[in-house]
Amino acid sequence: HKVTQAIALLISCVSYNDAFTLNHHTFSKKSISALQMNNNDDASSSSSSRRSFLSTTVTAATAFSLLTPLTASAGIDPSALKNLAVEGDNSGTLTRLRQIEAVNDRPEDNLNLPWNDLSSGVSYREYREGKGEASVTKGSRVAVEMTIRCKSFATANDPGGVKYFSTKEDTDFNELAWTVGSGALPAGLEEGMEGMHKGGLRRIEVPSTMVFAARKDGSLPVPSEKNKDGKRVFDRLFKTDATLLFEVLVTRIK
């Protein structure tokens, strides 16, 4: 609507200016002697012409301003957009990854909390309790983000142990999903996860004997083909103490 108004206004301005010029020249041809004899009339005509030119210029500038779009300043906080659905993300993968990213890096993760020792030899340290009524128990359908480290291969850069597996590098969707108690993952890991809530974060230590058993029954996660470093570490693991540290972030519970 604004564009239509502006175009009409410009056409009007041009037509008016042409009409003024034509009338001025006609008047000059018929009355040139009178104009030469009357300096006051000539000055008045010149002043009128200048005023008309200025009026036309201002009008054109106003019309141009109507054609120029205004810049909106909505005051939206970009961080508030993280939880919105991603257009075209039909699988929900990108949306879920953003939600996982949003719960990382919390100050409470640095608290020096004690380890909990279980009778089986499994121990865990809870860095974050998580929220919600649902908790991990036998029969729960869970999804987690996970990193697995070899405790016996600790280095200065990796004091907790060199990692051989992570859902970020070794899975397509940055998660492992299974039913607790199905045998899909090590029993020692599931024991250490019991009672966790959505958003909960634990480091679970599974002793070497249970890791060997998990390897035998095929429930131990293995690095992907593209993870060459992880494969080399995994191959060395069973030539020494095979104690593993599972760093687990629960993303879903059903």
CSV table of C-alpha atoms in Angstrom, one decimal:
chain,number,residue,atom,x,y,z
A,1,HIS,CA,0.0,0.0,0.0
A,2,LYS,CA,2.9,2.4,0.9
A,3,VAL,CA,4.6,1.6,-2.4
A,4,THR,CA,1.4,2.4,-4.4
A,5,GLN,CA,1.0,5.7,-2.6
A,6,ALA,CA,4.6,6.7,-3.2
A,7,ILE,CA,4.5,6.0,-6.9
A,8,ALA,CA,1.3,8.0,-7.3
A,9,LEU,CA,2.9,10.9,-5.4
A,10,LEU,CA,6.0,10.8,-7.7
A,11,ILE,CA,3.8,10.8,-10.9
A,12,SER,CA,1.8,13.8,-9.5
A,13,CYS,CA,5.1,15.7,-8.8
A,14,VAL,CA,6.5,15.1,-12.2
A,15,SER,CA,3.2,16.1,-13.9
A,16,TYR,CA,3.0,19.3,-11.9
A,17,ASN,CA,6.6,20.3,-12.7
A,18,ASP,CA,6.1,19.7,-16.5
A,19,ALA,CA,2.9,21.7,-16.4
A,20,PHE,CA,4.7,24.6,-14.7
A,21,THR,CA,7.6,24.5,-17.2
A,22,LEU,CA,5.3,24.5,-20.2
A,23,ASN,CA,3.2,27.4,-18.9
A,24,HIS,CA,6.3,29.4,-18.1
A,25,HIS,CA,7.8,29.0,-21.6
A,26,THR,CA,4.4,29.9,-23.3
A,27,PHE,CA,4.1,32.9,-21.2
A,28,SER,CA,7.7,33.9,-22.1
A,29,LYS,CA,7.1,33.7,-25.9
A,30,LYS,CA,4.0,35.8,-25.8
A,31,SER,CA,5.1,38.5,-23.4
A,32,ILE,CA,8.9,38.7,-23.6
A,33,SER,CA,8.9,42.4,-24.0
A,34,ALA,CA,6.7,42.9,-21.0
A,35,LEU,CA,8.9,40.6,-18.9
A,36,GLN,CA,12.0,42.6,-19.9
A,37,MET,CA,10.4,45.8,-18.9
A,38,ASN,CA,9.1,44.5,-15.5
A,39,ASN,CA,12.0,43.3,-13.3
A,40,ASN,CA,9.8,42.9,-10.3
A,41,ASP,CA,7.6,40.4,-12.2
A,42,ASP,CA,10.6,38.5,-13.4
A,43,ALA,CA,12.1,38.3,-10.0
A,44,SER,CA,8.7,37.1,-8.6
A,45,SER,CA,8.6,34.4,-11.3
A,46,SER,CA,12.1,33.3,-10.6
A,47,SER,CA,11.3,33.1,-6.9
A,48,SER,CA,8.2,31.1,-7.6
A,49,SER,CA,10.2,28.7,-9.8
A,50,ARG,CA,12.8,28.1,-7.0
A,51,ARG,CA,10.0,27.5,-4.5
A,52,SER,CA,8.4,25.0,-6.9
A,53,PHE,CA,11.7,23.2,-7.4
A,54,LEU,CA,12.3,22.9,-3.6
A,55,SER,CA,8.8,21.7,-3.1
A,56,THR,CA,9.2,19.0,-5.8
A,57,THR,CA,12.5,17.9,-4.2
A,58,VAL,CA,11.1,17.6,-0.7
A,59,THR,CA,8.1,15.7,-2.1
A,60,ALA,CA,10.3,13.3,-4.0
A,61,ALA,CA,12.4,12.7,-0.9
A,62,THR,CA,9.3,12.0,1.2
A,63,ALA,CA,8.1,9.5,-1.4
A,64,PHE,CA,11.5,7.8,-1.4
A,65,SER,CA,11.4,7.4,2.4
A,66,LEU,CA,8.0,5.6,2.1
A,67,LEU,CA,9.7,3.1,-0.2
A,68,THR,CA,12.5,2.5,2.2
A,69,PRO,CA,11.7,-0.4,4.7
A,70,LEU,CA,12.1,0.3,8.4
A,71,THR,CA,14.5,-1.8,10.4
A,72,ALA,CA,12.8,-3.7,13.2
A,73,SER,CA,14.2,-3.9,16.6
A,74,ALA,CA,12.3,-6.7,18.4
A,75,GLY,CA,14.7,-7.0,21.3
A,76,ILE,CA,14.7,-10.9,21.2
A,77,ASP,CA,17.3,-12.7,23.3
A,78,PRO,CA,19.0,-15.2,21.0
A,79,SER,CA,19.7,-17.6,23.9
A,80,ALA,CA,15.9,-17.9,24.3
A,81,LEU,CA,15.7,-19.5,20.9
A,82,LYS,CA,17.7,-22.6,21.8
A,83,ASN,CA,14.6,-24.5,22.9
A,84,LEU,CA,12.6,-23.8,19.8
A,85,ALA,CA,12.1,-26.5,17.2
A,86,VAL,CA,14.5,-26.4,14.2
A,87,GLU,CA,12.8,-25.9,10.9
A,88,GLY,CA,13.2,-29.1,8.7
A,89,ASP,CA,14.5,-31.1,11.7
A,90,ASN,CA,11.8,-33.8,11.4
A,91,SER,CA,13.7,-36.4,13.4
A,92,GLY,CA,14.2,-33.9,16.3
A,93,THR,CA,18.0,-34.6,16.4
A,94,LEU,CA,19.1,-31.0,16.2
A,95,THR,CA,16.5,-29.9,18.7
A,96,ARG,CA,17.6,-32.6,21.2
A,97,LEU,CA,21.3,-31.7,20.8
A,98,ARG,CA,20.5,-28.1,21.6
A,99,GLN,CA,18.6,-29.1,24.7
A,100,ILE,CA,21.6,-31.3,25.8
A,101,GLU,CA,24.0,-28.4,25.2
A,102,ALA,CA,21.8,-26.1,27.3
A,103,VAL,CA,22.2,-28.3,30.4
A,104,ASN,CA,26.0,-28.5,30.2
A,105,ASP,CA,28.4,-26.3,32.0
A,106,ARG,CA,26.7,-25.7,35.3
A,107,PRO,CA,28.5,-24.5,38.4
A,108,GLU,CA,27.2,-27.3,40.6
A,109,ASP,CA,29.1,-29.8,38.4
A,110,ASN,CA,32.3,-28.7,40.0
A,111,LEU,CA,31.3,-29.6,43.6
A,112,ASN,CA,33.5,-32.1,45.3
A,113,LEU,CA,30.9,-34.7,46.2
A,114,PRO,CA,31.7,-38.1,47.7
A,115,TRP,CA,31.6,-41.5,45.8
A,116,ASN,CA,28.9,-44.0,46.6
A,117,ASP,CA,30.2,-47.6,46.9
A,118,LEU,CA,27.9,-50.4,46.1
A,119,SER,CA,28.3,-54.0,47.3
A,120,SER,CA,28.9,-55.3,43.8
A,121,GLY,CA,32.1,-53.3,43.5
A,122,VAL,CA,30.5,-50.6,41.4
A,123,SER,CA,30.8,-47.0,42.6
A,124,TYR,CA,29.5,-43.7,41.4
A,125,ARG,CA,29.8,-40.0,41.9
A,126,GLU,CA,26.7,-37.9,41.3
A,127,TYR,CA,27.5,-34.5,39.8
A,128,ARG,CA,23.9,-33.5,39.1
A,129,GLU,CA,20.7,-35.0,40.4
A,130,GLY,CA,18.4,-34.2,37.5
A,131,LYS,CA,14.7,-33.5,37.7
A,132,GLY,CA,11.3,-35.1,37.3
A,133,GLU,CA,9.4,-37.9,38.9
A,134,ALA,CA,10.6,-40.7,36.6
A,135,SER,CA,13.9,-42.4,37.7
A,136,VAL,CA,16.0,-45.1,36.2
A,137,THR,CA,15.0,-48.6,37.3
A,138,LYS,CA,14.7,-52.1,35.8
A,139,GLY,CA,12.4,-52.0,32.8
A,140,SER,CA,12.9,-48.2,32.2
A,141,ARG,CA,13.4,-47.2,28.6
A,142,VAL,CA,16.3,-44.7,28.8
A,143,ALA,CA,18.5,-42.6,26.5
A,144,VAL,CA,21.8,-41.2,27.5
A,145,GLU,CA,24.8,-39.2,26.3
A,146,MET,CA,27.9,-41.1,27.4
A,147,THR,CA,31.7,-41.2,27.4
A,148,ILE,CA,33.7,-44.2,28.5
A,149,ARG,CA,37.2,-43.9,29.8
A,150,CYS,CA,39.9,-46.5,30.6
A,151,LYS,CA,41.0,-45.8,34.2
A,152,SER,CA,44.3,-47.6,33.8
A,153,PHE,CA,45.4,-45.4,30.9
A,154,ALA,CA,45.2,-42.1,32.8
A,155,THR,CA,47.5,-39.3,31.5
A,156,ALA,CA,48.3,-35.7,32.4
A,157,ASN,CA,45.7,-34.5,29.9
A,158,ASP,CA,43.2,-37.2,30.8
A,159,PRO,CA,43.6,-37.8,34.6
A,160,GLY,CA,40.3,-39.7,34.6
A,161,GLY,CA,41.5,-42.1,31.9
A,162,VAL,CA,41.8,-42.0,28.1
A,163,LYS,CA,38.4,-42.3,26.4
A,164,TYR,CA,37.8,-45.0,23.9
A,165,PHE,CA,34.1,-44.4,23.3
A,166,SER,CA,31.6,-41.4,23.2
A,167,THR,CA,28.1,-41.1,21.9
A,168,LYS,CA,29.2,-37.9,20.2
A,169,GLU,CA,31.8,-39.6,18.1
A,170,ASP,CA,30.6,-43.2,17.9
A,171,THR,CA,26.8,-42.9,17.3
A,172,ASP,CA,24.7,-41.1,14.7
A,173,PHE,CA,22.5,-39.2,17.2
A,174,ASN,CA,24.8,-38.6,20.1
A,175,GLU,CA,22.9,-41.0,22.3
A,176,LEU,CA,22.4,-44.6,23.4
A,177,ALA,CA,18.9,-45.8,24.0
A,178,TRP,CA,17.9,-49.2,25.5
A,179,THR,CA,15.7,-50.9,28.1
A,180,VAL,CA,17.3,-51.3,31.5
A,181,GLY,CA,17.7,-55.0,32.4
A,182,SER,CA,17.6,-56.2,28.7
A,183,GLY,CA,21.3,-57.1,28.7
A,184,ALA,CA,22.0,-54.5,26.0
A,185,LEU,CA,24.5,-52.7,28.2
A,186,PRO,CA,26.7,-53.8,31.1
A,187,ALA,CA,24.9,-54.8,34.3
A,188,GLY,CA,27.4,-52.8,36.4
A,189,LEU,CA,26.6,-49.6,34.4
A,190,GLU,CA,22.9,-50.1,34.9
A,191,GLU,CA,23.4,-50.7,38.6
A,192,GLY,CA,25.3,-47.4,38.9
A,193,MET,CA,22.6,-45.6,37.0
A,194,GLU,CA,19.7,-46.8,39.2
A,195,GLY,CA,17.8,-43.8,40.7
A,196,MET,CA,19.0,-41.2,38.1
A,197,HIS,CA,16.5,-38.6,36.9
A,198,LYS,CA,16.3,-36.8,33.5
A,199,GLY,CA,19.1,-34.4,33.3
A,200,GLY,CA,21.1,-36.3,35.9
A,201,LEU,CA,24.9,-36.7,35.5
A,202,ARG,CA,27.0,-39.4,37.1
A,203,ARG,CA,30.5,-40.9,36.7
A,204,ILE,CA,30.2,-44.6,37.3
A,205,GLU,CA,33.2,-46.8,37.9
A,206,VAL,CA,32.8,-50.5,36.8
A,207,PRO,CA,35.4,-52.9,38.1
A,208,SER,CA,37.6,-54.9,35.7
A,209,THR,CA,35.9,-58.3,36.4
A,210,MET,CA,32.5,-56.9,35.4
A,211,VAL,CA,34.0,-55.3,32.3
A,212,PHE,CA,35.5,-58.6,31.1
A,213,ALA,CA,32.1,-60.3,31.7
A,214,ALA,CA,30.4,-57.5,29.7
A,215,ARG,CA,32.9,-58.1,26.8
A,216,LYS,CA,32.1,-61.8,26.9
A,217,ASP,CA,28.4,-61.4,26.7
A,218,GLY,CA,28.6,-58.6,24.0
A,219,SER,CA,27.0,-55.8,26.1
A,220,LEU,CA,30.1,-53.5,26.1
A,221,PRO,CA,29.9,-50.5,23.7
A,222,VAL,CA,32.6,-50.6,21.1
A,223,PRO,CA,34.1,-47.7,19.1
A,224,SER,CA,32.9,-47.0,15.6
A,225,GLU,CA,35.0,-47.8,12.5
A,226,LYS,CA,35.9,-44.2,12.1
A,227,ASN,CA,37.2,-43.8,15.6
A,228,LYS,CA,40.7,-45.2,15.0
A,229,ASP,CA,42.2,-43.9,18.3
A,230,GLY,CA,39.4,-45.4,20.3
A,231,LYS,CA,39.8,-48.8,18.6
A,232,ARG,CA,43.5,-48.8,19.5
A,233,VAL,CA,42.8,-48.0,23.1
A,234,PHE,CA,40.0,-50.6,23.3
A,235,ASP,CA,42.3,-53.3,21.9
A,236,ARG,CA,44.9,-52.6,24.6
A,237,LEU,CA,42.3,-52.5,27.4
A,238,PHE,CA,42.1,-56.2,28.0
A,239,LYS,CA,45.8,-56.7,28.3
A,240,THR,CA,45.8,-54.9,31.7
A,241,ASP,CA,43.3,-53.7,34.4
A,242,ALA,CA,40.1,-53.1,32.4
A,243,THR,CA,38.3,-50.9,35.0
A,244,LEU,CA,36.1,-48.4,33.1
A,245,LEU,CA,34.7,-45.0,34.0
A,246,PHE,CA,31.3,-44.3,32.4
A,247,GLU,CA,30.3,-40.6,32.3
A,248,VAL,CA,26.5,-40.6,31.9
A,249,LEU,CA,24.0,-37.8,31.2
A,250,VAL,CA,20.4,-39.0,31.1
A,251,THR,CA,18.4,-37.3,28.4
A,252,ARG,CA,15.2,-39.3,28.4
A,253,ILE,CA,13.3,-41.8,30.6
A,254,LYS,CA,10.1,-43.7,29.9
